[in-house]
PDB file of C-alpha atoms in Angstrom:
ATOM      1  CA  UNK F   1      53.639  42.780   5.070  1.00 52.00           C
ATOM      2  CA  UNK F   2      51.704  44.030   8.147  1.00 47.00           C
ATOM      3  CA  UNK F   3      49.574  46.318   5.980  1.00 46.00           C
ATOM      4  CA  UNK F   4      48.001  43.261   4.348  1.00 47.00           C
ATOM      5  CA  UNK F   5      46.616  42.189   7.717  1.00 44.00           C
ATOM      6  CA  UNK F   6      45.196  45.640   8.345  1.00 42.00           C
ATOM      7  CA  UNK F   7      43.582  45.712   4.894  1.00 44.00           C
ATOM      8  CA  UNK F   8      42.106  42.240   5.424  1.00 40.00           C
ATOM      9  CA  UNK F   9      40.677  43.259   8.795  1.00 39.00           C
ATOM     10  CA  UNK F  10      39.196  46.436   7.296  1.00 44.00           C
ATOM     11  CA  UNK F  11      37.603  44.481   4.470  1.00 44.00           C
ATOM     12  CA  UNK F  12      36.151  41.870   6.820  1.00 48.00           C
ATOM     13  CA  UNK F  13      34.706  44.537   9.119  1.00 65.00           C
ATOM     14  CA  UNK F  14      33.147  46.653   6.363  1.00 79.00           C
ATOM     15  CA  UNK F  15      29.386  46.568   5.816  1.00 73.00           C
ATOM     16  CA  UNK F  16      26.963  47.704   3.112  1.00 73.00           C
ATOM     17  CA  UNK F  17      23.290  47.301   2.258  1.00 71.00           C
ATOM     18  CA  UNK F  18      24.267  44.521  -0.140  1.00 77.00           C
ATOM     19  CA  UNK F  19      25.150  42.361   2.869  1.00 82.00           C
ATOM     20  CA  UNK F  20      21.512  42.159   3.986  1.00 85.00           C
ATOM     21  CA  UNK F  21      19.592  38.908   3.501  1.00 90.00           C
ATOM     22  CA  UNK F  22      15.843  38.629   3.044  1.00 92.00           C
ATOM     23  CA  UNK F  23      14.105  36.881   5.953  1.00 92.00           C
ATOM     24  CA  UNK F  24      10.358  37.234   5.485  1.00 93.00           C
ATOM     25  CA  UNK F  25       7.665  38.823   3.350  1.00 96.00           C
ATOM     26  CA  UNK F  26       4.362  39.711   5.019  1.00 97.00           C
ATOM     27  CA  UNK F  27       0.978  40.922   3.755  1.00 98.00           C
ATOM     28  CA  UNK F  28      -1.422  42.825   6.047  1.00 98.00           C
ATOM     29  CA  UNK F  29      -5.116  43.599   5.775  1.00 97.00           C
ATOM     30  CA  UNK F  30      -7.321  45.404   8.313  1.00 97.00           C
ATOM     31  CA  UNK F  31     -11.019  45.979   7.649  1.00 94.00           C
ATOM     32  CA  UNK F  32     -14.081  46.887   9.686  1.00 92.00           C
ATOM     33  CA  UNK F  33     -16.427  44.872   7.470  1.00 86.00           C
ATOM     34  CA  UNK F  34     -16.311  41.822   5.181  1.00 77.00           C
ATOM     35  CA  UNK F  35     -15.102  38.446   6.461  1.00 78.00           C
ATOM     36  CA  UNK F  36     -12.096  39.893   8.352  1.00 82.00           C
ATOM     37  CA  UNK F  37     -14.396  41.391  10.992  1.00 83.00           C
ATOM     38  CA  UNK F  38     -16.268  38.551  12.695  1.00 85.00           C
ATOM     39  CA  UNK F  39     -18.085  40.757  15.223  1.00 83.00           C
ATOM     40  CA  UNK F  40     -19.531  43.627  13.174  1.00 82.00           C
ATOM     41  CA  UNK F  41     -19.951  44.803   9.582  1.00 83.00           C
ATOM     42  CA  UNK F  42     -19.438  48.552   9.311  1.00 86.00           C
ATOM     43  CA  UNK F  43     -17.843  51.027   6.913  1.00 88.00           C
ATOM     44  CA  UNK F  44     -16.710  54.009   8.927  1.00 92.00           C
ATOM     45  CA  UNK F  45     -13.842  55.709  10.797  1.00 95.00           C
ATOM     46  CA  UNK F  46     -10.700  53.530  10.460  1.00 96.00           C
ATOM     47  CA  UNK F  47     -12.173  51.351   7.744  1.00 95.00           C
ATOM     48  CA  UNK F  48      -9.278  49.733   5.844  1.00 96.00           C
ATOM     49  CA  UNK F  49      -5.543  49.151   6.042  1.00 97.00           C
ATOM     50  CA  UNK F  50      -3.384  47.213   3.580  1.00 98.00           C
ATOM     51  CA  UNK F  51       0.359  46.704   3.397  1.00 98.00           C
ATOM     52  CA  UNK F  52       3.265  44.562   2.304  1.00 98.00           C
ATOM     53  CA  UNK F  53       6.491  44.283   4.299  1.00 98.00           C
ATOM     54  CA  UNK F  54       9.939  42.770   3.824  1.00 97.00           C
ATOM     55  CA  UNK F  55      12.129  41.726   6.765  1.00 95.00           C
ATOM     56  CA  UNK F  56      15.913  41.531   6.459  1.00 94.00           C
ATOM     57  CA  UNK F  57      18.816  40.064   8.379  1.00 92.00           C
ATOM     58  CA  UNK F  58      21.314  42.957   8.217  1.00 91.00           C
ATOM     59  CA  UNK F  59      24.265  40.571   8.609  1.00 88.00           C
ATOM     60  CA  UNK F  60      26.136  43.188  10.635  1.00 88.00           C
ATOM     61  CA  UNK F  61      29.822  43.044  11.417  1.00 86.00           C
ATOM     62  CA  UNK F  62      30.874  42.260  14.974  1.00 87.00           C
ATOM     63  CA  UNK F  63      32.066  45.829  15.534  1.00 89.00           C
ATOM     64  CA  UNK F  64      28.728  47.263  14.413  1.00 90.00           C
ATOM     65  CA  UNK F  65      26.860  44.826  16.643  1.00 88.00           C
ATOM     66  CA  UNK F  66      28.891  45.950  19.638  1.00 90.00           C
ATOM     67  CA  UNK F  67      28.195  49.622  18.889  1.00 91.00           C
ATOM     68  CA  UNK F  68      24.467  49.107  18.355  1.00 91.00           C
ATOM     69  CA  UNK F  69      23.957  46.745  21.316  1.00 91.00           C
ATOM     70  CA  UNK F  70      26.802  46.993  23.871  1.00 91.00           C
ATOM     71  CA  UNK F  71      27.696  43.726  25.572  1.00 85.00           C
ATOM     72  CA  UNK F  72      26.964  45.024  29.066  1.00 86.00           C
ATOM     73  CA  UNK F  73      23.343  45.809  28.216  1.00 91.00           C
ATOM     74  CA  UNK F  74      22.553  43.128  25.628  1.00 93.00           C
ATOM     75  CA  UNK F  75      23.189  39.390  25.835  1.00 91.00           C
ATOM     76  CA  UNK F  76      23.921  37.777  22.445  1.00 89.00           C
ATOM     77  CA  UNK F  77      21.849  40.377  20.528  1.00 92.00           C
ATOM     78  CA  UNK F  78      20.224  39.889  17.149  1.00 94.00           C
ATOM     79  CA  UNK F  79      19.157  42.560  14.675  1.00 95.00           C
ATOM     80  CA  UNK F  80      16.636  43.170  11.925  1.00 95.00           C
ATOM     81  CA  UNK F  81      15.621  45.706   9.291  1.00 96.00           C
ATOM     82  CA  UNK F  82      12.161  46.151   7.828  1.00 97.00           C
ATOM     83  CA  UNK F  83      10.627  48.148   4.989  1.00 98.00           C
ATOM     84  CA  UNK F  84       6.901  48.282   4.275  1.00 99.00           C
ATOM     85  CA  UNK F  85       4.489  50.067   1.964  1.00 99.00           C
ATOM     86  CA  UNK F  86       1.166  50.735   3.684  1.00 99.00           C
ATOM     87  CA  UNK F  87      -2.113  52.541   3.094  1.00 99.00           C
ATOM     88  CA  UNK F  88      -4.840  53.526   5.564  1.00 98.00           C
ATOM     89  CA  UNK F  89      -8.372  54.730   4.803  1.00 98.00           C
ATOM     90  CA  UNK F  90     -10.574  56.792   7.146  1.00 97.00           C
ATOM     91  CA  UNK F  91     -14.161  57.866   6.413  1.00 96.00           C
ATOM     92  CA  UNK F  92     -17.226  59.442   7.931  1.00 95.00           C
ATOM     93  CA  UNK F  93     -19.927  57.301   9.497  1.00 93.00           C
ATOM     94  CA  UNK F  94     -22.304  58.548   6.788  1.00 93.00           C
ATOM     95  CA  UNK F  95     -20.516  57.532   3.600  1.00 91.00           C
ATOM     96  CA  UNK F  96     -23.543  58.156   1.346  1.00 92.00           C
ATOM     97  CA  UNK F  97     -23.601  61.862   2.290  1.00 95.00           C
ATOM     98  CA  UNK F  98     -21.550  64.208   0.109  1.00 95.00           C
ATOM     99  CA  UNK F  99     -21.361  66.699   2.988  1.00 96.00           C
ATOM    100  CA  UNK F 100     -21.077  64.690   6.249  1.00 95.00           C
ATOM    101  CA  UNK F 101     -21.685  66.349   9.642  1.00 95.00           C
ATOM    102  CA  UNK F 102     -18.889  68.740  10.577  1.00 93.00           C
ATOM    103  CA  UNK F 103     -18.175  66.953  13.872  1.00 95.00           C
ATOM    104  CA  UNK F 104     -17.962  63.491  12.289  1.00 96.00           C
ATOM    105  CA  UNK F 105     -14.720  61.688  11.445  1.00 97.00           C
ATOM    106  CA  UNK F 106     -13.060  63.475   8.494  1.00 97.00           C
ATOM    107  CA  UNK F 107     -12.322  61.590   5.300  1.00 97.00           C
ATOM    108  CA  UNK F 108      -8.610  60.895   5.005  1.00 98.00           C
ATOM    109  CA  UNK F 109      -6.014  58.618   3.478  1.00 98.00           C
ATOM    110  CA  UNK F 110      -2.401  57.850   4.318  1.00 99.00           C
ATOM    111  CA  UNK F 111       0.121  56.213   1.968  1.00 99.00           C
ATOM    112  CA  UNK F 112       3.575  55.699   3.428  1.00 99.00           C
ATOM    113  CA  UNK F 113       6.800  53.764   3.597  1.00 99.00           C
ATOM    114  CA  UNK F 114       7.605  52.364   7.048  1.00 99.00           C
ATOM    115  CA  UNK F 115      11.310  51.809   7.722  1.00 98.00           C
ATOM    116  CA  UNK F 116      12.438  50.067  10.902  1.00 98.00           C
ATOM    117  CA  UNK F 117      15.561  48.928  12.704  1.00 97.00           C
ATOM    118  CA  UNK F 118      15.316  46.475  15.608  1.00 97.00           C
ATOM    119  CA  UNK F 119      17.573  44.873  18.178  1.00 97.00           C
ATOM    120  CA  UNK F 120      16.699  42.107  20.616  1.00 96.00           C
ATOM    121  CA  UNK F 121      18.006  39.504  23.007  1.00 94.00           C
ATOM    122  CA  UNK F 122      16.089  36.795  24.853  1.00 93.00           C
ATOM    123  CA  UNK F 123      14.311  39.199  27.214  1.00 96.00           C
ATOM    124  CA  UNK F 124      13.859  42.576  25.505  1.00 97.00           C
ATOM    125  CA  UNK F 125      13.264  44.084  22.073  1.00 98.00           C
ATOM    126  CA  UNK F 126      13.706  47.630  20.736  1.00 98.00           C
ATOM    127  CA  UNK F 127      11.890  48.906  17.661  1.00 99.00           C
ATOM    128  CA  UNK F 128      12.940  52.177  15.977  1.00 98.00           C
ATOM    129  CA  UNK F 129      10.656  53.229  13.123  1.00 98.00           C
ATOM    130  CA  UNK F 130      10.452  56.053  10.588  1.00 99.00           C
ATOM    131  CA  UNK F 131       7.301  56.532   8.489  1.00 99.00           C
ATOM    132  CA  UNK F 132       7.499  58.730   5.371  1.00 99.00           C
ATOM    133  CA  UNK F 133       4.518  59.357   3.135  1.00 98.00           C
ATOM    134  CA  UNK F 134       1.594  61.527   2.115  1.00 99.00           C
ATOM    135  CA  UNK F 135      -1.811  62.354   3.570  1.00 98.00           C
ATOM    136  CA  UNK F 136      -4.744  63.472   1.453  1.00 97.00           C
ATOM    137  CA  UNK F 137      -5.703  62.892  -2.165  1.00 97.00           C
ATOM    138  CA  UNK F 138      -2.103  61.926  -3.004  1.00 98.00           C
ATOM    139  CA  UNK F 139      -2.574  58.809  -0.850  1.00 98.00           C
ATOM    140  CA  UNK F 140      -4.912  57.203  -3.403  1.00 98.00           C
ATOM    141  CA  UNK F 141      -7.366  56.274  -0.639  1.00 97.00           C
ATOM    142  CA  UNK F 142     -10.382  57.605  -2.537  1.00 96.00           C
ATOM    143  CA  UNK F 143      -9.532  55.594  -5.657  1.00 95.00           C
ATOM    144  CA  UNK F 144      -8.887  52.486  -3.569  1.00 94.00           C
ATOM    145  CA  UNK F 145     -12.191  52.661  -1.687  1.00 93.00           C
ATOM    146  CA  UNK F 146     -14.214  53.464  -4.793  1.00 91.00           C
ATOM    147  CA  UNK F 147     -12.604  50.538  -6.620  1.00 89.00           C
ATOM    148  CA  UNK F 148     -13.295  48.107  -3.757  1.00 85.00           C
ATOM    149  CA  UNK F 149     -16.912  49.240  -3.456  1.00 85.00           C
ATOM    150  CA  UNK F 150     -17.452  48.900  -7.212  1.00 84.00           C
ATOM    151  CA  UNK F 151     -15.942  45.399  -7.247  1.00 81.00           C
ATOM    152  CA  UNK F 152     -18.113  44.003  -4.434  1.00 78.00           C
ATOM    153  CA  UNK F 153     -21.926  43.800  -4.759  1.00 74.00           C
ATOM    154  CA  UNK F 154     -24.324  45.643  -2.449  1.00 77.00           C
ATOM    155  CA  UNK F 155     -21.777  48.270  -1.381  1.00 80.00           C
ATOM    156  CA  UNK F 156     -22.743  51.921  -0.858  1.00 84.00           C
ATOM    157  CA  UNK F 157     -20.837  54.432  -2.956  1.00 86.00           C
ATOM    158  CA  UNK F 158     -18.654  56.690  -0.762  1.00 90.00           C
ATOM    159  CA  UNK F 159     -19.808  60.233  -1.548  1.00 93.00           C
ATOM    160  CA  UNK F 160     -17.851  62.425   0.858  1.00 95.00           C
ATOM    161  CA  UNK F 161     -14.307  62.314  -0.516  1.00 97.00           C
ATOM    162  CA  UNK F 162     -14.498  65.945  -1.685  1.00 96.00           C
ATOM    163  CA  UNK F 163     -14.265  66.851   2.031  1.00 97.00           C
ATOM    164  CA  UNK F 164     -11.102  64.819   2.711  1.00 97.00           C
ATOM    165  CA  UNK F 165      -7.957  66.186   4.350  1.00 98.00           C
ATOM    166  CA  UNK F 166      -5.678  68.333   2.199  1.00 98.00           C
ATOM    167  CA  UNK F 167      -2.483  66.941   0.720  1.00 98.00           C
ATOM    168  CA  UNK F 168       0.409  66.975   3.199  1.00 98.00           C
ATOM    169  CA  UNK F 169       3.821  65.345   3.340  1.00 98.00           C
ATOM    170  CA  UNK F 170       3.981  63.096   6.398  1.00 98.00           C
ATOM    171  CA  UNK F 171       6.839  62.108   8.662  1.00 98.00           C
ATOM    172  CA  UNK F 172       6.559  60.221  11.943  1.00 98.00           C
ATOM    173  CA  UNK F 173       9.133  58.606  14.217  1.00 99.00           C
ATOM    174  CA  UNK F 174       8.117  55.759  16.524  1.00 98.00           C
ATOM    175  CA  UNK F 175       9.837  53.724  19.212  1.00 99.00           C
ATOM    176  CA  UNK F 176       8.760  50.741  21.298  1.00 99.00           C
ATOM    177  CA  UNK F 177      10.421  48.599  23.981  1.00 98.00           C
ATOM    178  CA  UNK F 178       8.935  45.135  24.553  1.00 98.00           C
ATOM    179  CA  UNK F 179       9.899  42.761  27.352  1.00 98.00           C
ATOM    180  CA  UNK F 180       9.348  39.001  27.408  1.00 97.00           C
ATOM    181  CA  UNK F 181       8.830  36.848  30.467  1.00 96.00           C
ATOM    182  CA  UNK F 182      10.274  33.393  30.951  1.00 94.00           C
ATOM    183  CA  UNK F 183       8.135  30.680  29.392  1.00 92.00           C
ATOM    184  CA  UNK F 184       5.739  28.899  31.700  1.00 94.00           C
ATOM    185  CA  UNK F 185       3.902  25.676  30.974  1.00 91.00           C
ATOM    186  CA  UNK F 186       0.377  24.764  32.034  1.00 89.00           C
ATOM    187  CA  UNK F 187      -1.232  21.478  30.985  1.00 90.00           C
ATOM    188  CA  UNK F 188       1.308  21.187  28.162  1.00 88.00           C
ATOM    189  CA  UNK F 189       0.634  24.706  26.859  1.00 94.00           C
ATOM    190  CA  UNK F 190       3.551  27.160  26.690  1.00 95.00           C
ATOM    191  CA  UNK F 191       2.702  30.650  27.958  1.00 97.00           C
ATOM    192  CA  UNK F 192       4.418  34.068  27.937  1.00 97.00           C
ATOM    193  CA  UNK F 193       3.714  37.674  28.904  1.00 98.00           C
ATOM    194  CA  UNK F 194       4.879  40.540  26.674  1.00 98.00           C
ATOM    195  CA  UNK F 195       4.513  44.042  28.188  1.00 99.00           C
ATOM    196  CA  UNK F 196       5.412  47.024  25.981  1.00 99.00           C
ATOM    197  CA  UNK F 197       5.804  50.809  26.166  1.00 99.00           C
ATOM    198  CA  UNK F 198       6.228  53.161  23.221  1.00 98.00           C
ATOM    199  CA  UNK F 199       5.567  56.498  21.589  1.00 98.00           C
ATOM    200  CA  UNK F 200       5.370  58.190  18.209  1.00 98.00           C
ATOM    201  CA  UNK F 201       5.950  61.799  17.230  1.00 99.00           C
ATOM    202  CA  UNK F 202       5.504  63.707  13.985  1.00 98.00           C
ATOM    203  CA  UNK F 203       2.914  65.650  12.032  1.00 98.00           C
ATOM    204  CA  UNK F 204       0.739  62.526  11.666  1.00 98.00           C
ATOM    205  CA  UNK F 205       0.525  61.566  15.340  1.00 98.00           C
ATOM    206  CA  UNK F 206       1.891  62.458  18.750  1.00 98.00           C
ATOM    207  CA  UNK F 207       1.010  59.786  21.290  1.00 98.00           C
ATOM    208  CA  UNK F 208       2.307  57.336  23.847  1.00 98.00           C
ATOM    209  CA  UNK F 209       1.052  53.829  24.476  1.00 98.00           C
ATOM    210  CA  UNK F 210       1.273  50.903  26.864  1.00 98.00           C
ATOM    211  CA  UNK F 211       0.052  47.356  26.377  1.00 98.00           C
ATOM    212  CA  UNK F 212       0.230  43.828  27.741  1.00 99.00           C
ATOM    213  CA  UNK F 213       0.044  40.663  25.631  1.00 98.00           C
ATOM    214  CA  UNK F 214      -0.517  37.166  26.995  1.00 98.00           C
ATOM    215  CA  UNK F 215      -0.070  34.247  24.616  1.00 98.00           C
ATOM    216  CA  UNK F 216      -0.202  30.491  24.909  1.00 97.00           C
ATOM    217  CA  UNK F 217       0.245  27.642  22.471  1.00 96.00           C
ATOM    218  CA  UNK F 218       2.486  24.969  20.996  1.00 93.00           C
ATOM    219  CA  UNK F 219       6.072  25.689  19.900  1.00 91.00           C
ATOM    220  CA  UNK F 220       5.989  29.393  20.802  1.00 92.00           C
ATOM    221  CA  UNK F 221       8.294  31.359  18.487  1.00 90.00           C
ATOM    222  CA  UNK F 222      11.377  33.152  19.722  1.00 90.00           C
ATOM    223  CA  UNK F 223       9.836  36.528  18.861  1.00 93.00           C
ATOM    224  CA  UNK F 224       8.171  39.402  20.700  1.00 96.00           C
ATOM    225  CA  UNK F 225       4.561  39.070  19.636  1.00 95.00           C
ATOM    226  CA  UNK F 226       2.331  38.879  16.566  1.00 96.00           C
ATOM    227  CA  UNK F 227       2.839  41.038  13.497  1.00 96.00           C
ATOM    228  CA  UNK F 228       0.176  43.770  13.233  1.00 97.00           C
ATOM    229  CA  UNK F 229      -0.562  46.370  10.571  1.00 98.00           C
ATOM    230  CA  UNK F 230      -0.928  49.303  12.972  1.00 96.00           C
ATOM    231  CA  UNK F 231       2.008  48.036  15.020  1.00 95.00           C
ATOM    232  CA  UNK F 232       5.022  46.203  13.645  1.00 95.00           C
ATOM    233  CA  UNK F 233       6.576  42.809  13.019  1.00 95.00           C
ATOM    234  CA  UNK F 234       9.592  41.364  14.825  1.00 96.00           C
ATOM    235  CA  UNK F 235      12.270  41.525  12.119  1.00 95.00           C
ATOM    236  CA  UNK F 236      14.975  39.998  14.321  1.00 94.00           C
ATOM    237  CA  UNK F 237      13.471  36.502  14.170  1.00 88.00           C
ATOM    238  CA  UNK F 238      15.073  33.823  12.025  1.00 71.00           C
ATOM    239  CA  UNK F 239      12.819  31.427  10.176  1.00 60.00           C
ATOM    240  CA  UNK F 240      13.909  28.509  12.382  1.00 57.00           C
ATOM    241  CA  UNK F 241      13.166  30.365  15.636  1.00 70.00           C
ATOM    242  CA  UNK F 242       9.685  28.793  15.745  1.00 69.00           C
ATOM    243  CA  UNK F 243      10.773  25.843  17.829  1.00 68.00           C
ATOM    244  CA  UNK F 244      10.829  22.207  16.826  1.00 74.00           C
ATOM    245  CA  UNK F 245       8.609  20.568  14.233  1.00 79.00           C
ATOM    246  CA  UNK F 246       6.778  21.789  11.158  1.00 86.00           C
ATOM    247  CA  UNK F 247       3.710  23.143  12.955  1.00 91.00           C
ATOM    248  CA  UNK F 248       3.282  25.871  15.566  1.00 91.00           C
ATOM    249  CA  UNK F 249       0.384  27.921  16.837  1.00 94.00           C
ATOM    250  CA  UNK F 250      -0.636  30.232  19.642  1.00 96.00           C
ATOM    251  CA  UNK F 251      -3.635  32.181  20.861  1.00 98.00           C
ATOM    252  CA  UNK F 252      -3.154  35.643  22.332  1.00 99.00           C
ATOM    253  CA  UNK F 253      -4.931  38.490  24.020  1.00 99.00           C
ATOM    254  CA  UNK F 254      -3.739  42.094  24.240  1.00 98.00           C
ATOM    255  CA  UNK F 255      -4.991  45.064  26.265  1.00 99.00           C
ATOM    256  CA  UNK F 256      -3.572  48.560  25.992  1.00 98.00           C
ATOM    257  CA  UNK F 257      -4.174  52.295  25.979  1.00 98.00           C
ATOM    258  CA  UNK F 258      -3.027  55.335  23.994  1.00 98.00           C
ATOM    259  CA  UNK F 259      -2.435  58.829  25.363  1.00 98.00           C
ATOM    260  CA  UNK F 260      -3.152  61.032  22.346  1.00 98.00           C
ATOM    261  CA  UNK F 261      -1.622  64.465  21.838  1.00 98.00           C
ATOM    262  CA  UNK F 262      -2.329  64.711  18.121  1.00 98.00           C
ATOM    263  CA  UNK F 263      -4.022  62.622  15.434  1.00 98.00           C
ATOM    264  CA  UNK F 264      -4.033  64.259  12.000  1.00 98.00           C
ATOM    265  CA  UNK F 265      -6.985  62.125  10.888  1.00 98.00           C
ATOM    266  CA  UNK F 266      -9.111  63.720  13.621  1.00 98.00           C
ATOM    267  CA  UNK F 267      -7.405  67.056  14.358  1.00 98.00           C
ATOM    268  CA  UNK F 268      -6.979  67.959  10.690  1.00 97.00           C
ATOM    269  CA  UNK F 269      -4.056  69.122   8.586  1.00 98.00           C
ATOM    270  CA  UNK F 270      -0.991  70.653  10.209  1.00 96.00           C
ATOM    271  CA  UNK F 271      -0.670  73.653   7.884  1.00 92.00           C
ATOM    272  CA  UNK F 272      -3.742  73.795   5.619  1.00 93.00           C
ATOM    273  CA  UNK F 273      -7.362  74.377   6.591  1.00 94.00           C
ATOM    274  CA  UNK F 274      -9.333  71.128   6.661  1.00 96.00           C
ATOM    275  CA  UNK F 275     -12.142  69.256   8.353  1.00 96.00           C
ATOM    276  CA  UNK F 276     -11.481  68.290  11.967  1.00 97.00           C
ATOM    277  CA  UNK F 277     -13.204  66.992  15.067  1.00 97.00           C
ATOM    278  CA  UNK F 278     -12.361  66.922  18.776  1.00 95.00           C
ATOM    279  CA  UNK F 279     -10.193  63.894  19.542  1.00 96.00           C
ATOM    280  CA  UNK F 280     -10.309  61.981  22.812  1.00 97.00           C
ATOM    281  CA  UNK F 281      -7.121  62.239  24.921  1.00 98.00           C
ATOM    282  CA  UNK F 282      -7.183  58.549  25.902  1.00 98.00           C
ATOM    283  CA  UNK F 283      -8.152  55.522  23.817  1.00 98.00           C
ATOM    284  CA  UNK F 284      -8.288  51.960  25.140  1.00 99.00           C
ATOM    285  CA  UNK F 285      -8.023  48.892  22.932  1.00 98.00           C
ATOM    286  CA  UNK F 286      -8.127  45.128  23.257  1.00 98.00           C
ATOM    287  CA  UNK F 287      -7.383  42.346  20.769  1.00 98.00           C
ATOM    288  CA  UNK F 288      -7.770  38.585  20.600  1.00 98.00           C
ATOM    289  CA  UNK F 289      -6.139  36.527  17.895  1.00 98.00           C
ATOM    290  CA  UNK F 290      -4.438  33.395  16.637  1.00 98.00           C
ATOM    291  CA  UNK F 291      -1.147  32.810  14.798  1.00 97.00           C
ATOM    292  CA  UNK F 292      -0.394  29.615  12.859  1.00 96.00           C
ATOM    293  CA  UNK F 293       2.802  28.413  11.188  1.00 93.00           C
ATOM    294  CA  UNK F 294       3.373  25.433   8.918  1.00 92.00           C
ATOM    295  CA  UNK F 295       6.964  25.099   7.716  1.00 89.00           C
ATOM    296  CA  UNK F 296       7.735  28.404   5.954  1.00 88.00           C
ATOM    297  CA  UNK F 297       4.185  29.737   5.816  1.00 93.00           C
ATOM    298  CA  UNK F 298       2.550  31.688   8.634  1.00 94.00           C
ATOM    299  CA  UNK F 299      -0.864  33.290   9.053  1.00 97.00           C
ATOM    300  CA  UNK F 300      -2.655  35.296  11.694  1.00 97.00           C
ATOM    301  CA  UNK F 301      -6.087  36.699  12.451  1.00 97.00           C
ATOM    302  CA  UNK F 302      -7.178  39.126  15.156  1.00 98.00           C
ATOM    303  CA  UNK F 303     -10.235  41.061  16.289  1.00 98.00           C
ATOM    304  CA  UNK F 304      -9.553  44.491  17.792  1.00 98.00           C
ATOM    305  CA  UNK F 305     -11.924  46.574  19.921  1.00 98.00           C
ATOM    306  CA  UNK F 306     -11.338  50.311  20.486  1.00 98.00           C
ATOM    307  CA  UNK F 307     -13.085  52.893  22.635  1.00 98.00           C
ATOM    308  CA  UNK F 308     -14.214  56.193  21.121  1.00 98.00           C
ATOM    309  CA  UNK F 309     -11.417  58.152  19.374  1.00 98.00           C
ATOM    310  CA  UNK F 310     -13.337  61.449  19.080  1.00 96.00           C
ATOM    311  CA  UNK F 311     -15.929  63.191  21.239  1.00 96.00           C
ATOM    312  CA  UNK F 312     -18.938  62.892  18.928  1.00 95.00           C
ATOM    313  CA  UNK F 313     -18.250  59.241  18.077  1.00 95.00           C
ATOM    314  CA  UNK F 314     -21.443  57.356  18.980  1.00 94.00           C
ATOM    315  CA  UNK F 315     -19.688  54.174  20.111  1.00 95.00           C
ATOM    316  CA  UNK F 316     -16.403  52.325  19.980  1.00 95.00           C
ATOM    317  CA  UNK F 317     -15.134  50.508  16.928  1.00 96.00           C
ATOM    318  CA  UNK F 318     -14.047  46.988  16.089  1.00 96.00           C
ATOM    319  CA  UNK F 319     -12.162  45.673  13.072  1.00 97.00           C
ATOM    320  CA  UNK F 320     -10.597  42.441  11.906  1.00 96.00           C
ATOM    321  CA  UNK F 321      -7.013  41.823  10.819  1.00 97.00           C
ATOM    322  CA  UNK F 322      -5.502  39.196   8.528  1.00 97.00           C
ATOM    323  CA  UNK F 323      -1.752  38.564   8.210  1.00 98.00           C
ATOM    324  CA  UNK F 324      -0.078  36.189   5.734  1.00 98.00           C
ATOM    325  CA  UNK F 325       3.649  35.601   5.452  1.00 95.00           C
ATOM    326  CA  UNK F 326       6.482  33.490   4.128  1.00 94.00           C
ATOM    327  CA  UNK F 327       9.884  32.868   5.735  1.00 91.00           C
ATOM    328  CA  UNK F 328      12.925  32.463   3.484  1.00 87.00           C
ATOM    329  CA  UNK F 329      15.627  31.505   5.998  1.00 64.00           C
ATOM    330  CA  UNK F 330      15.522  28.001   7.450  1.00 51.00           C
TER     331      UNK F 330
END
């Protein structure tokens, strides 16, 4: 019966969320003080970021793969999905003041789900992201910071949360294209360059960015750069794409710049009246870091330096980042 063949083909080419397979779980932590920040110990502006993320192999059908990455433009493409729950905390420079200066960084929190779809081949990587969440008291940032400061000794109590941004539903779309050079080798060290361009748009932020990453090490992974809390992780990478052997590592340096059209944490709420300050139209940043992998475990640390984000900011900012993860597919 010819209809049996058609039914079999339809069944084999169907796809659902149940077909996805878990690849990795990753934990993120950014902080401008404590042991994460090796250069400075502050408690101001962008002061804390925490998150947990799951990466999935979507296990797409061949027809879906062809539609999402046409053969003429993509060579043997791979795909990935990601979902994360993240929280950011922003404060004034003067956290012991209940009424900070009007031109200082407003208090604000952001709690959101970050959904992403990615496609990649050996030389390029596309990231499509959608962030959905809440800004303001609903974010739980005040409770989180007060809890952390009560748990650690010799911490000042944050007094200015009554001036934080108003509650607002948040939606932001982001896109980034990353390219990867051919591997070079110098004195036995593998090296790559990873330039990237991207943008985000929504009521949280409107900005474009450009950056360049240079990394070098042993057994470089088949990915497109380190996982970062304020950026993203490469979800298209299989667990065994880290090269040969149980151990891998690399050092990296990144330089980049943002062109800022809107930043809700500086410009204030979209609809409600709130604190605000004059944001800078351009922000430069640089990071240095290390990524290690042993079998299924991976870890990373980075130090990031940023120029002033708002006009009355007395100086730039630096913060440390810690990433811990586990790969399930080998």
